[in-house]
mmCIF file with all atom_site columns, C-alpha atoms in Angstrom:
data_model
loop_
_atom_site.group_PDB
_atom_site.id
_atom_site.type_symbol
_atom_site.label_atom_id
_atom_site.label_alt_id
_atom_site.label_comp_id
_atom_site.label_asym_id
_atom_site.label_entity_id
_atom_site.label_seq_id
_atom_site.pdbx_PDB_ins_code
_atom_site.Cartn_x
_atom_site.Cartn_y
_atom_site.Cartn_z
_atom_site.occupancy
_atom_site.B_iso_or_equiv
_atom_site.pdbx_formal_charge
_atom_site.auth_seq_id
_atom_site.auth_comp_id
_atom_site.auth_asym_id
_atom_site.auth_atom_id
_atom_site.pdbx_PDB_model_num
ATOM 1  C CA . MET A 1 1  ? 24.683  -4.636  9.835   1.00 62.00 ? 1  MET A CA 1
ATOM 2  C CA . LYS A 1 2  ? 21.595  -2.997  8.393   1.00 64.00 ? 2  LYS A CA 1
ATOM 3  C CA . ALA A 1 3  ? 19.501  -5.140  6.044   1.00 66.00 ? 3  ALA A CA 1
ATOM 4  C CA . LYS A 1 4  ? 18.852  -3.825  2.581   1.00 68.00 ? 4  LYS A CA 1
ATOM 5  C CA . THR A 1 5  ? 15.265  -2.947  1.790   1.00 69.00 ? 5  THR A CA 1
ATOM 6  C CA . LYS A 1 6  ? 13.608  -3.133  -1.579  1.00 68.00 ? 6  LYS A CA 1
ATOM 7  C CA . PRO A 1 7  ? 12.435  0.116   -3.155  1.00 70.00 ? 7  PRO A CA 1
ATOM 8  C CA . TYR A 1 8  ? 8.675   0.590   -3.021  1.00 74.00 ? 8  TYR A CA 1
ATOM 9  C CA . THR A 1 9  ? 7.425   -0.015  -6.569  1.00 84.00 ? 9  THR A CA 1
ATOM 10 C CA . PHE A 1 10 ? 4.247   0.825   -8.437  1.00 88.00 ? 10 PHE A CA 1
ATOM 11 C CA . TYR A 1 11 ? 3.290   -2.866  -8.311  1.00 92.00 ? 11 TYR A CA 1
ATOM 12 C CA . MET A 1 12 ? 3.667   -2.884  -4.542  1.00 93.00 ? 12 MET A CA 1
ATOM 13 C CA . VAL A 1 13 ? 1.342   0.111   -4.180  1.00 93.00 ? 13 VAL A CA 1
ATOM 14 C CA . ILE A 1 14 ? -1.369  -1.521  -6.274  1.00 95.00 ? 14 ILE A CA 1
ATOM 15 C CA . TRP A 1 15 ? -1.004  -4.903  -4.590  1.00 96.00 ? 15 TRP A CA 1
ATOM 16 C CA . SER A 1 16 ? -1.030  -3.451  -1.080  1.00 95.00 ? 16 SER A CA 1
ATOM 17 C CA . ASN A 1 17 ? -4.204  -1.509  -1.911  1.00 95.00 ? 17 ASN A CA 1
ATOM 18 C CA . ILE A 1 18 ? -5.836  -4.684  -3.226  1.00 96.00 ? 18 ILE A CA 1
ATOM 19 C CA . ARG A 1 19 ? -4.882  -6.479  -0.020  1.00 96.00 ? 19 ARG A CA 1
ATOM 20 C CA . ARG A 1 20 ? -6.185  -3.522  2.041   1.00 95.00 ? 20 ARG A CA 1
ATOM 21 C CA . TYR A 1 21 ? -9.527  -3.686  0.200   1.00 95.00 ? 21 TYR A CA 1
ATOM 22 C CA . GLN A 1 22 ? -9.622  -7.416  0.899   1.00 96.00 ? 22 GLN A CA 1
ATOM 23 C CA . TYR A 1 23 ? -9.028  -6.851  4.608   1.00 96.00 ? 23 TYR A CA 1
ATOM 24 C CA . LEU A 1 24 ? -11.531 -4.008  4.970   1.00 95.00 ? 24 LEU A CA 1
ATOM 25 C CA . ASN A 1 25 ? -14.231 -5.968  3.147   1.00 95.00 ? 25 ASN A CA 1
ATOM 26 C CA . GLU A 1 26 ? -13.457 -9.232  4.932   1.00 96.00 ? 26 GLU A CA 1
ATOM 27 C CA . LEU A 1 27 ? -12.794 -11.192 1.747   1.00 96.00 ? 27 LEU A CA 1
ATOM 28 C CA . SER A 1 28 ? -11.092 -14.540 2.080   1.00 97.00 ? 28 SER A CA 1
ATOM 29 C CA . ASP A 1 29 ? -8.050  -15.387 -0.011  1.00 97.00 ? 29 ASP A CA 1
ATOM 30 C CA . GLU A 1 30 ? -10.216 -17.862 -1.886  1.00 97.00 ? 30 GLU A CA 1
ATOM 31 C CA . ALA A 1 31 ? -12.783 -15.175 -2.749  1.00 97.00 ? 31 ALA A CA 1
ATOM 32 C CA . LEU A 1 32 ? -10.099 -12.740 -3.905  1.00 96.00 ? 32 LEU A CA 1
ATOM 33 C CA . ALA A 1 33 ? -8.406  -15.434 -5.979  1.00 97.00 ? 33 ALA A CA 1
ATOM 34 C CA . LYS A 1 34 ? -11.719 -16.331 -7.622  1.00 96.00 ? 34 LYS A CA 1
ATOM 35 C CA . THR A 1 35 ? -12.402 -12.664 -8.400  1.00 94.00 ? 35 THR A CA 1
ATOM 36 C CA . MET A 1 36 ? -9.012  -12.242 -10.042 1.00 95.00 ? 36 MET A CA 1
ATOM 37 C CA . GLU A 1 37 ? -9.130  -15.690 -11.706 1.00 95.00 ? 37 GLU A CA 1
ATOM 38 C CA . LEU A 1 38 ? -6.044  -16.875 -9.814  1.00 95.00 ? 38 LEU A CA 1
ATOM 39 C CA . THR A 1 39 ? -5.074  -19.527 -7.328  1.00 96.00 ? 39 THR A CA 1
ATOM 40 C CA . THR A 1 40 ? -4.447  -18.713 -3.692  1.00 96.00 ? 40 THR A CA 1
ATOM 41 C CA . ARG A 1 41 ? -0.811  -19.716 -4.249  1.00 97.00 ? 41 ARG A CA 1
ATOM 42 C CA . THR A 1 42 ? -0.490  -16.931 -6.823  1.00 97.00 ? 42 THR A CA 1
ATOM 43 C CA . LEU A 1 43 ? -1.807  -14.443 -4.252  1.00 96.00 ? 43 LEU A CA 1
ATOM 44 C CA . TYR A 1 44 ? 0.971   -15.500 -1.880  1.00 97.00 ? 44 TYR A CA 1
ATOM 45 C CA . ASN A 1 45 ? 3.495   -15.163 -4.704  1.00 96.00 ? 45 ASN A CA 1
ATOM 46 C CA . TYR A 1 46 ? 2.267   -11.600 -5.302  1.00 96.00 ? 46 TYR A CA 1
ATOM 47 C CA . ASP A 1 47 ? 2.797   -10.920 -1.595  1.00 96.00 ? 47 ASP A CA 1
ATOM 48 C CA . HIS A 1 48 ? 6.488   -11.655 -2.103  1.00 94.00 ? 48 HIS A CA 1
ATOM 49 C CA . ASP A 1 49 ? 6.880   -10.211 -5.611  1.00 93.00 ? 49 ASP A CA 1
ATOM 50 C CA . PRO A 1 50 ? 3.954   -8.186  -6.981  1.00 94.00 ? 50 PRO A CA 1
ATOM 51 C CA . SER A 1 51 ? 5.848   -7.325  -10.177 1.00 92.00 ? 51 SER A CA 1
ATOM 52 C CA . ALA A 1 52 ? 4.174   -10.324 -11.840 1.00 93.00 ? 52 ALA A CA 1
ATOM 53 C CA . LEU A 1 53 ? 0.758   -8.675  -11.402 1.00 94.00 ? 53 LEU A CA 1
ATOM 54 C CA . THR A 1 54 ? -0.821  -8.093  -14.819 1.00 93.00 ? 54 THR A CA 1
ATOM 55 C CA . LEU A 1 55 ? -3.220  -5.441  -16.038 1.00 93.00 ? 55 LEU A CA 1
ATOM 56 C CA . LYS A 1 56 ? -5.766  -8.169  -16.763 1.00 95.00 ? 56 LYS A CA 1
ATOM 57 C CA . ARG A 1 57 ? -5.801  -9.153  -13.072 1.00 95.00 ? 57 ARG A CA 1
ATOM 58 C CA . VAL A 1 58 ? -6.029  -5.528  -11.974 1.00 94.00 ? 58 VAL A CA 1
ATOM 59 C CA . GLN A 1 59 ? -8.935  -4.968  -14.387 1.00 95.00 ? 59 GLN A CA 1
ATOM 60 C CA . LEU A 1 60 ? -10.779 -8.020  -13.049 1.00 95.00 ? 60 LEU A CA 1
ATOM 61 C CA . PHE A 1 61 ? -10.348 -6.701  -9.517  1.00 96.00 ? 61 PHE A CA 1
ATOM 62 C CA . ILE A 1 62 ? -11.550 -3.215  -10.487 1.00 95.00 ? 62 ILE A CA 1
ATOM 63 C CA . GLU A 1 63 ? -14.657 -4.610  -12.193 1.00 94.00 ? 63 GLU A CA 1
ATOM 64 C CA . HIS A 1 64 ? -15.549 -6.651  -9.118  1.00 93.00 ? 64 HIS A CA 1
ATOM 65 C CA . SER A 1 65 ? -14.700 -4.109  -6.426  1.00 93.00 ? 65 SER A CA 1
ATOM 66 C CA . GLY A 1 66 ? -16.184 -0.995  -7.989  1.00 91.00 ? 66 GLY A CA 1
ATOM 67 C CA . LEU A 1 67 ? -12.977 0.899   -7.251  1.00 91.00 ? 67 LEU A CA 1
ATOM 68 C CA . ASP A 1 68 ? -11.262 2.932   -9.925  1.00 90.00 ? 68 ASP A CA 1
ATOM 69 C CA . ILE A 1 69 ? -7.605  2.865   -10.869 1.00 89.00 ? 69 ILE A CA 1
ATOM 70 C CA . GLU A 1 70 ? -6.955  6.110   -8.983  1.00 91.00 ? 70 GLU A CA 1
ATOM 71 C CA . ALA A 1 71 ? -7.970  4.430   -5.731  1.00 87.00 ? 71 ALA A CA 1
ATOM 72 C CA . LEU A 1 72 ? -5.521  1.613   -6.408  1.00 87.00 ? 72 LEU A CA 1
ATOM 73 C CA . ILE A 1 73 ? -2.549  3.819   -7.151  1.00 88.00 ? 73 ILE A CA 1
ATOM 74 C CA . SER A 1 74 ? -2.959  6.188   -4.225  1.00 84.00 ? 74 SER A CA 1
ATOM 75 C CA . ALA A 1 75 ? -0.586  5.301   -1.420  1.00 60.00 ? 75 ALA A CA 1
#
């Protein structure tokens, strides 16, 4: 039986691009959490369900990273 997959949402695109930036720039989870004013537990929760990601958190990340919103929404 084939497992059902979740549709790829806008939140998933943004969150995966944030995680990609983190990986490419060798940021720890603690550093990313501090940047976004979150706990590391919240980062793990976003890994499972990024729909809770708010614009405030995205804005904090953008201000720190120097990326623009277009870079975050490109797949």
